[in-house]
C-alpha positions as a printed NumPy array, in Angstrom:
array([[ 89.322, 130.824,  70.8  ],
       [ 85.968, 129.427,  71.81 ],
       [ 86.322, 126.74 ,  69.089],
       [ 89.686, 125.687,  70.429],
       [ 88.311, 125.603,  73.981],
       [ 85.315, 123.519,  72.843],
       [ 87.602, 120.995,  71.179],
       [ 89.647, 120.762,  74.387],
       [ 86.482, 120.047,  76.357],
       [ 85.247, 117.443,  73.826],
       [ 88.409, 115.354,  74.09 ],
       [ 88.087, 114.636,  77.846],
       [ 84.363, 113.865,  77.362],
       [ 85.198, 111.37 ,  74.604],
       [ 87.86 , 109.725,  76.772],
       [ 85.462, 109.528,  79.693],
       [ 82.802, 107.921,  77.541],
       [ 85.313, 105.362,  76.227],
       [ 86.341, 104.548,  79.803],
       [ 82.699, 104.055,  80.801],
       [ 82.169, 101.814,  77.794],
       [ 85.162,  99.666,  78.833],
       [ 83.879,  99.426,  82.402],
       [ 80.438,  98.38 ,  81.187],
       [ 82.021,  95.718,  78.984],
       [ 84.142,  94.37 ,  81.835],
       [ 81.084,  94.322,  84.11 ],
       [ 79.101,  92.338,  81.523],
       [ 81.941,  89.842,  81.077],
       [ 82.237,  89.361,  84.844],
       [ 78.472,  88.889,  85.08 ],
       [ 78.534,  86.338,  82.245],
       [ 81.219,  84.242,  83.932],
       [ 79.496,  84.56 ,  87.32 ],
       [ 76.163,  83.412,  85.865],
       [ 77.852,  80.481,  84.118],
       [ 79.291,  79.379,  87.47 ],
       [ 76.041,  79.826,  89.342],
       [ 73.985,  77.945,  86.737],
       [ 76.382,  75.191,  85.697],
       [ 78.512,  74.787,  88.831],
       [ 81.912,  73.223,  88.167],
       [ 81.306,  73.255,  84.407],
       [ 81.191,  77.056,  84.587],
       [ 84.281,  77.392,  86.79 ],
       [ 87.793,  77.934,  85.386],
       [ 88.831,  74.698,  83.719],
       [ 85.255,  73.697,  82.97 ],
       [ 83.802,  73.255,  79.465],
       [ 81.286,  76.093,  79.741],
       [ 83.922,  78.48 ,  81.052],
       [ 86.23 ,  77.437,  78.209],
       [ 83.682,  78.028,  75.467],
       [ 82.764,  81.457,  76.876],
       [ 86.425,  82.366,  77.073],
       [ 86.961,  81.195,  73.455],
       [ 84.065,  83.413,  72.332],
       [ 85.309,  86.465,  74.216],
       [ 88.877,  86.056,  72.974],
       [ 87.683,  85.474,  69.424],
       [ 85.627,  88.681,  69.429],
       [ 88.638,  90.558,  70.785],
       [ 90.821,  89.047,  68.055],
       [ 88.285,  90.117,  65.429],
       [ 88.281,  93.648,  66.753],
       [ 92.083,  93.751,  66.755],
       [ 92.207,  92.448,  63.157],
       [ 89.651,  95.047,  62.051],
       [ 91.734,  97.831,  63.57 ],
       [ 94.737,  96.487,  61.676],
       [ 92.725,  96.749,  58.423],
       [ 92.428,  92.945,  58.158],
       [ 89.294,  90.772,  57.946],
       [ 87.817,  90.136,  61.375],
       [ 87.533,  86.405,  60.617],
       [ 91.32 ,  86.18 ,  60.239],
       [ 91.771,  87.479,  63.783],
       [ 89.202,  85.041,  65.139],
       [ 90.891,  82.171,  63.333],
       [ 94.307,  83.067,  64.723],
       [ 92.917,  83.299,  68.261],
       [ 91.292,  79.858,  67.889],
       [ 94.541,  78.336,  66.689],
       [ 96.421,  79.843,  69.63 ],
       [ 93.858,  78.791,  72.221],
       [ 93.994,  75.216,  70.998],
       [ 97.726,  74.791,  70.319],
       [ 99.648,  76.901,  72.835],
       [101.349,  74.58 ,  75.349],
       [ 99.675,  75.706,  78.589],
       [ 96.597,  77.489,  77.238],
       [ 95.669,  74.619,  74.918],
       [ 95.293,  72.228,  77.837],
       [ 93.441,  74.739,  80.005],
       [ 91.108,  76.222,  77.4  ],
       [ 91.079,  74.553,  73.964],
       [ 91.083,  70.964,  75.177],
       [ 88.364,  71.734,  77.712],
       [ 85.74 ,  72.633,  75.157],
       [ 83.103,  69.913,  75.037],
       [ 82.626,  68.698,  71.405],
       [ 78.906,  68.3  ,  71.933],
       [ 78.591,  71.843,  73.256],
       [ 80.688,  73.284,  70.405],
       [ 78.508,  71.392,  67.906],
       [ 75.391,  73.006,  69.379],
       [ 77.036,  76.437,  69.202],
       [ 78.003,  75.881,  65.543],
       [ 74.469,  74.791,  64.687],
       [ 73.011,  77.865,  66.438],
       [ 75.459,  80.184,  64.637],
       [ 74.6  ,  78.665,  61.243],
       [ 70.889,  78.973,  61.961],
       [ 71.313,  82.607,  62.974],
       [ 73.305,  83.429,  59.821],
       [ 70.745,  81.768,  57.554],
       [ 67.877,  83.535,  59.369],
       [ 69.617,  86.857,  58.749],
       [ 69.922,  85.944,  55.108],
       [ 66.263,  85.024,  54.891],
       [ 65.164,  88.269,  56.537],
       [ 67.096,  90.221,  53.899],
       [ 65.397,  88.566,  50.927],
       [ 63.681,  90.765,  48.363],
       [ 60.773,  88.493,  47.365],
       [ 60.061,  90.355,  44.118],
       [ 63.696,  90.108,  43.031],
       [ 63.822,  86.44 ,  44.056],
       [ 60.826,  85.6  ,  41.89 ],
       [ 62.351,  87.448,  38.961],
       [ 65.752,  85.765,  39.312],
       [ 64.708,  82.25 ,  40.359],
       [ 66.32 ,  80.675,  37.302],
       [ 69.568,  82.558,  37.836],
       [ 69.573,  81.543,  41.494],
       [ 69.251,  77.861,  40.523],
       [ 72.115,  78.108,  38.042],
       [ 74.288,  80.05 ,  40.459],
       [ 73.681,  77.447,  43.147],
       [ 74.339,  74.355,  41.011],
       [ 76.808,  75.124,  38.213],
       [ 79.739,  76.692,  40.185],
       [ 79.401,  74.049,  42.885],
       [ 79.501,  71.15 ,  40.443],
       [ 82.336,  72.767,  38.435],
       [ 84.482,  73.239,  41.524],
       [ 83.73 ,  69.784,  42.886],
       [ 84.549,  68.227,  39.503],
       [ 87.818,  70.162,  39.257],
       [ 88.901,  69.045,  42.723],
       [ 87.824,  65.503,  41.936],
       [ 89.99 ,  65.374,  38.819],
       [ 93.023,  66.981,  40.506],
       [ 92.764,  64.698,  43.547],
       [ 92.467,  61.628,  41.322],
       [ 95.271,  62.5  ,  38.863],
       [ 97.765,  64.316,  41.05 ],
       [ 97.187,  62.885,  44.546],
       [ 96.163,  59.371,  43.629],
       [ 92.937,  59.467,  45.628],
       [ 90.35 ,  56.717,  45.003],
       [ 87.446,  58.147,  42.99 ],
       [ 84.936,  58.11 ,  45.875],
       [ 87.336,  59.858,  48.249],
       [ 88.255,  62.371,  45.55 ],
       [ 84.56 ,  63.154,  45.08 ],
       [ 84.156,  63.587,  48.847],
       [ 87.086,  66.   ,  48.874],
       [ 85.469,  67.951,  46.013],
       [ 82.216,  68.355,  47.927],
       [ 84.152,  69.424,  51.017],
       [ 86.057,  72.134,  49.163],
       [ 83.209,  73.386,  46.936],
       [ 80.557,  74.791,  49.359],
       [ 80.203,  78.501,  50.106],
       [ 80.875,  79.643,  53.678],
       [ 77.75 ,  81.512,  54.897],
       [ 79.801,  83.068,  57.699],
       [ 81.862,  84.868,  55.072],
       [ 79.307,  85.577,  52.354],
       [ 76.177,  86.567,  54.251],
       [ 77.551,  89.368,  56.483],
       [ 79.396,  90.951,  53.568],
       [ 76.362,  90.885,  51.305],
       [ 74.12 ,  92.253,  54.049],
       [ 76.543,  95.155,  54.505],
       [ 76.524,  95.846,  50.775],
       [ 72.715,  95.651,  50.69 ],
       [ 72.378,  98.064,  53.586],
       [ 74.661, 100.459,  51.717],
       [ 72.421, 100.232,  48.644],
       [ 74.795,  98.337,  46.332],
       [ 73.069,  96.037,  43.841],
       [ 69.603,  96.439,  45.276],
       [ 67.989,  97.54 ,  42.012],
       [ 69.243,  94.462,  40.162],
       [ 68.633,  92.065,  43.066],
       [ 72.221,  90.809,  43.228],
       [ 72.403,  90.51 ,  47.045],
       [ 69.139,  88.541,  47.163],
       [ 70.315,  86.324,  44.311],
       [ 73.589,  85.392,  46.074],
       [ 71.944,  85.063,  49.492],
       [ 69.419,  82.627,  48.064],
       [ 71.997,  80.648,  46.102],
       [ 74.471,  80.226,  48.997],
       [ 72.279,  77.904,  51.161],
       [ 71.281,  75.854,  48.086],
       [ 74.957,  75.464,  47.221],
       [ 75.67 ,  74.169,  50.74 ],
       [ 72.694,  71.745,  50.617],
       [ 73.898,  70.337,  47.308],
       [ 77.414,  69.803,  48.691],
       [ 76.07 ,  68.155,  51.851],
       [ 73.91 ,  65.816,  49.768],
       [ 76.83 ,  64.977,  47.46 ],
       [ 79.162,  64.329,  50.344],
       [ 76.598,  62.103,  52.049],
       [ 76.103,  60.034,  48.898],
       [ 79.854,  59.62 ,  48.406],
       [ 80.277,  58.738,  52.082],
       [ 77.673,  56.029,  51.687],
       [ 79.566,  54.53 ,  48.786],
       [ 82.837,  54.707,  50.752],
       [ 81.202,  52.995,  53.723],
       [ 79.992,  50.186,  51.501],
       [ 83.555,  49.423,  50.459],
       [ 83.564,  51.34 ,  47.236],
       [ 86.211,  53.824,  48.328],
       [ 89.227,  51.734,  47.459],
       [ 92.236,  51.331,  49.68 ]])
């Protein structure tokens, strides 16, 4: 009987803690919007670019949480929220269209830097030294194979000029750090593959893959700008 009574007491305590957590979250959100208005003035007011980018972030996090509870990847929920905030008739004009491209570019750069810093902090130096050759092959060979495949398909099936087909290949080929790094860090924290150094190997190869694709795209863009891209 005491066990049943204890369970009955635990349920209200859990509900009260959840309510307090929601109140703290709402208070933090209100404080964030208030600080944005006090610091940035009209830019932080509703309809301003800073207000819009904060609202996009909050809604994206909420969409990720909702997707996770539905047993879907959190990124899919964030992507759907972004599409809705930019393309819904009224909301798109009030929120999505208000985001300053320069501000969003800075946010993207900061997010990429944070992801790569997390990847660097998770490196196992001993495993990296042991697998340096494998890391180089993993960074170069799949990237070039995928870029070449897309190049051939775009040239033969879509009729792209060679330079533009190569640019498309280097756009499609790179690894997304936002997808790969958090998943590998979660696996590494759970102990998967740590003895063989697989997480470190992939975490080291992913940035090199992106650098190679950026360099290839820049080279092809230079040729296209010089008039070598065809019509």
